């Protein structure tokens, strides 16, 4: 695997934007808002970006559920993103996003791209990592930030 991509993911996935065993989230909107709030607290996005992600889900449907058990909420890049960012949530209780075949969701990777190219680059980096055999199931089983970093 390309170490540049790995180091990019490691750089973006700081402890403050990774939460494991998250409880109490029951709706896709709550999940999206929680993932976005981690990015907001890290200074990557403003509140409007979180609203934009929720609106995108509500208007476009569960297109963000990319694979069985995996959602990747995001919104259009622009002025509401300060700099590229990713947050990682592992939900203790999976949430239904109303996807026809990939529900329920247990892993949520919230994306914030400062530009169209930044957004695409983030998706490509994540796709190469997430495309590895069994990685989504492994992500749903990890119990520490260190385990996540070791996987990347």
mmCIF file of C-alpha atoms in Angstrom:
data_model
loop_
_atom_site.group_PDB
_atom_site.id
_atom_site.type_symbol
_atom_site.label_atom_id
_atom_site.label_comp_id
_atom_site.label_asym_id
_atom_site.label_seq_id
_atom_site.Cartn_x
_atom_site.Cartn_y
_atom_site.Cartn_z
ATOM 1 C CA UNK A 1 0.000 0.000 0.000
ATOM 2 C CA UNK A 2 1.144 3.529 -0.781
ATOM 3 C CA UNK A 3 2.696 5.000 2.367
ATOM 4 C CA UNK A 4 1.841 8.558 1.277
ATOM 5 C CA UNK A 5 -1.853 7.685 1.441
ATOM 6 C CA UNK A 6 -1.341 5.958 4.779
ATOM 7 C CA UNK A 7 0.450 8.934 6.279
ATOM 8 C CA UNK A 8 -2.288 11.280 4.988
ATOM 9 C CA UNK A 9 -4.950 9.214 6.757
ATOM 10 C CA UNK A 10 -2.818 9.000 9.909
ATOM 11 C CA UNK A 11 -2.294 12.760 9.848
ATOM 12 C CA UNK A 12 -6.009 13.510 9.481
ATOM 13 C CA UNK A 13 -7.282 10.860 11.919
ATOM 14 C CA UNK A 14 -6.057 12.420 15.149
ATOM 15 C CA UNK A 15 -7.309 11.163 18.519
ATOM 16 C CA UNK A 16 -9.754 14.064 18.804
ATOM 17 C CA UNK A 17 -11.692 12.992 15.683
ATOM 18 C CA UNK A 18 -11.833 9.249 16.430
ATOM 19 C CA UNK A 19 -14.552 7.841 18.714
ATOM 20 C CA UNK A 20 -15.022 4.119 19.343
ATOM 21 C CA UNK A 21 -18.031 2.378 20.879
ATOM 22 C CA UNK A 22 -20.286 5.423 20.452
ATOM 23 C CA UNK A 23 -23.690 4.954 22.112
ATOM 24 C CA UNK A 24 -26.974 6.846 22.079
ATOM 25 C CA UNK A 25 -27.204 7.800 18.400
ATOM 26 C CA UNK A 26 -30.452 6.563 16.885
ATOM 27 C CA UNK A 27 -30.958 8.414 13.579
ATOM 28 C CA UNK A 28 -28.767 9.125 10.561
ATOM 29 C CA UNK A 29 -29.078 12.846 11.327
ATOM 30 C CA UNK A 30 -27.727 12.322 14.862
ATOM 31 C CA UNK A 31 -24.847 10.242 13.497
ATOM 32 C CA UNK A 32 -23.980 12.845 10.847
ATOM 33 C CA UNK A 33 -24.185 15.692 13.380
ATOM 34 C CA UNK A 34 -21.930 13.833 15.833
ATOM 35 C CA UNK A 35 -19.278 13.087 13.197
ATOM 36 C CA UNK A 36 -19.451 16.691 12.015
ATOM 37 C CA UNK A 37 -19.198 18.044 15.564
ATOM 38 C CA UNK A 38 -15.847 16.265 15.965
ATOM 39 C CA UNK A 39 -14.601 18.032 12.828
ATOM 40 C CA UNK A 40 -15.989 21.342 14.077
ATOM 41 C CA UNK A 41 -14.267 20.942 17.466
ATOM 42 C CA UNK A 42 -11.005 20.208 15.610
ATOM 43 C CA UNK A 43 -11.372 23.460 13.637
ATOM 44 C CA UNK A 44 -11.886 21.734 10.289
ATOM 45 C CA UNK A 45 -15.467 22.875 9.551
ATOM 46 C CA UNK A 46 -18.083 25.321 10.769
ATOM 47 C CA UNK A 47 -21.645 24.550 11.943
ATOM 48 C CA UNK A 48 -23.115 25.217 8.489
ATOM 49 C CA UNK A 49 -21.129 22.311 7.020
ATOM 50 C CA UNK A 50 -22.827 19.962 9.497
ATOM 51 C CA UNK A 51 -26.229 21.333 8.442
ATOM 52 C CA UNK A 52 -25.223 20.916 4.780
ATOM 53 C CA UNK A 53 -24.324 17.233 5.343
ATOM 54 C CA UNK A 54 -27.662 16.553 7.029
ATOM 55 C CA UNK A 55 -29.538 18.379 4.266
ATOM 56 C CA UNK A 56 -27.638 16.370 1.620
ATOM 57 C CA UNK A 57 -28.663 13.125 3.317
ATOM 58 C CA UNK A 58 -32.290 14.252 3.674
ATOM 59 C CA UNK A 59 -32.586 15.449 0.078
ATOM 60 C CA UNK A 60 -30.485 12.818 -1.732
ATOM 61 C CA UNK A 61 -31.133 9.764 0.431
ATOM 62 C CA UNK A 62 -28.691 7.159 1.728
ATOM 63 C CA UNK A 63 -26.130 7.533 -1.078
ATOM 64 C CA UNK A 64 -23.520 8.027 1.660
ATOM 65 C CA UNK A 65 -23.860 4.369 2.708
ATOM 66 C CA UNK A 66 -20.994 3.165 0.515
ATOM 67 C CA UNK A 67 -20.666 -0.479 1.570
ATOM 68 C CA UNK A 68 -22.306 -2.875 4.010
ATOM 69 C CA UNK A 69 -22.034 -1.260 7.451
ATOM 70 C CA UNK A 70 -20.164 1.857 6.216
ATOM 71 C CA UNK A 71 -21.394 5.434 5.761
ATOM 72 C CA UNK A 72 -19.308 8.379 4.582
ATOM 73 C CA UNK A 73 -21.263 11.600 5.183
ATOM 74 C CA UNK A 74 -20.042 14.692 3.363
ATOM 75 C CA UNK A 75 -21.287 17.841 1.663
ATOM 76 C CA UNK A 76 -20.049 19.987 -1.173
ATOM 77 C CA UNK A 77 -16.667 21.570 -0.513
ATOM 78 C CA UNK A 78 -16.604 25.290 -0.035
ATOM 79 C CA UNK A 79 -16.415 28.094 2.474
ATOM 80 C CA UNK A 80 -17.804 25.977 5.300
ATOM 81 C CA UNK A 81 -14.699 23.765 5.327
ATOM 82 C CA UNK A 82 -11.619 25.382 6.868
ATOM 83 C CA UNK A 83 -9.282 22.540 5.885
ATOM 84 C CA UNK A 84 -9.491 18.900 4.831
ATOM 85 C CA UNK A 85 -10.636 16.633 7.619
ATOM 86 C CA UNK A 86 -11.968 13.184 8.466
ATOM 87 C CA UNK A 87 -13.681 11.899 11.581
ATOM 88 C CA UNK A 88 -14.137 8.223 12.436
ATOM 89 C CA UNK A 89 -17.028 6.783 14.437
ATOM 90 C CA UNK A 90 -17.536 3.194 15.461
ATOM 91 C CA UNK A 91 -21.144 2.842 16.617
ATOM 92 C CA UNK A 92 -21.857 0.376 19.407
ATOM 93 C CA UNK A 93 -25.446 0.061 18.194
ATOM 94 C CA UNK A 94 -25.730 0.179 14.385
ATOM 95 C CA UNK A 95 -28.067 2.762 12.820
ATOM 96 C CA UNK A 96 -30.438 2.261 9.878
ATOM 97 C CA UNK A 97 -29.881 4.796 7.076
ATOM 98 C CA UNK A 98 -32.678 3.310 4.904
ATOM 99 C CA UNK A 99 -30.221 1.915 2.356
ATOM 100 C CA UNK A 100 -31.657 -0.998 0.381
ATOM 101 C CA UNK A 101 -28.703 -3.342 0.893
ATOM 102 C CA UNK A 102 -25.942 -1.800 3.052
ATOM 103 C CA UNK A 103 -27.801 -1.167 6.344
ATOM 104 C CA UNK A 104 -27.287 -1.133 9.254
ATOM 105 C CA UNK A 105 -24.310 1.216 9.573
ATOM 106 C CA UNK A 106 -21.679 0.685 12.258
ATOM 107 C CA UNK A 107 -18.674 2.583 10.806
ATOM 108 C CA UNK A 108 -19.033 6.272 9.916
ATOM 109 C CA UNK A 109 -16.246 8.241 8.282
ATOM 110 C CA UNK A 110 -17.231 11.899 7.976
ATOM 111 C CA UNK A 111 -15.412 13.763 5.200
ATOM 112 C CA UNK A 112 -14.668 17.448 4.802
ATOM 113 C CA UNK A 113 -12.854 18.583 1.673
ATOM 114 C CA UNK A 114 -11.770 22.202 1.414
ATOM 115 C CA UNK A 115 -11.869 22.020 -2.407
ATOM 116 C CA UNK A 116 -13.238 19.714 -5.090
ATOM 117 C CA UNK A 117 -9.782 18.185 -5.542
ATOM 118 C CA UNK A 118 -9.251 17.815 -1.793
ATOM 119 C CA UNK A 119 -12.590 16.056 -1.530
ATOM 120 C CA UNK A 120 -11.758 13.640 -4.342
ATOM 121 C CA UNK A 121 -8.271 12.979 -2.941
ATOM 122 C CA UNK A 122 -9.770 12.127 0.464
ATOM 123 C CA UNK A 123 -12.231 9.707 -1.156
ATOM 124 C CA UNK A 124 -9.450 8.035 -3.157
ATOM 125 C CA UNK A 125 -7.211 7.643 -0.093
ATOM 126 C CA UNK A 126 -10.053 6.179 1.927
ATOM 127 C CA UNK A 127 -11.189 3.915 -0.905
ATOM 128 C CA UNK A 128 -7.786 2.301 -1.195
ATOM 129 C CA UNK A 129 -7.715 1.683 2.575
ATOM 130 C CA UNK A 130 -11.334 0.536 2.847
ATOM 131 C CA UNK A 131 -11.052 -1.667 -0.233
ATOM 132 C CA UNK A 132 -8.816 -4.140 1.567
ATOM 133 C CA UNK A 133 -10.422 -7.500 2.292
ATOM 134 C CA UNK A 134 -12.316 -7.552 5.594
ATOM 135 C CA UNK A 135 -11.248 -4.064 6.686
ATOM 136 C CA UNK A 136 -14.773 -2.796 7.487
ATOM 137 C CA UNK A 137 -15.426 -5.788 9.746
ATOM 138 C CA UNK A 138 -12.024 -5.255 11.399
ATOM 139 C CA UNK A 139 -12.849 -1.581 11.971
ATOM 140 C CA UNK A 140 -16.084 -2.568 13.719
ATOM 141 C CA UNK A 141 -14.081 -4.741 16.146
ATOM 142 C CA UNK A 142 -11.193 -2.458 17.168
ATOM 143 C CA UNK A 143 -11.087 -1.226 20.752
ATOM 144 C CA UNK A 144 -8.403 1.475 20.700
ATOM 145 C CA UNK A 145 -7.056 4.384 18.687
ATOM 146 C CA UNK A 146 -3.735 2.548 18.465
ATOM 147 C CA UNK A 147 -5.413 -0.424 16.759
ATOM 148 C CA UNK A 148 -6.865 1.952 14.149
ATOM 149 C CA UNK A 149 -3.466 3.515 13.472
ATOM 150 C CA UNK A 150 -1.889 0.076 13.182
ATOM 151 C CA UNK A 151 -4.508 -0.922 10.575
ATOM 152 C CA UNK A 152 -3.787 2.174 8.518
#
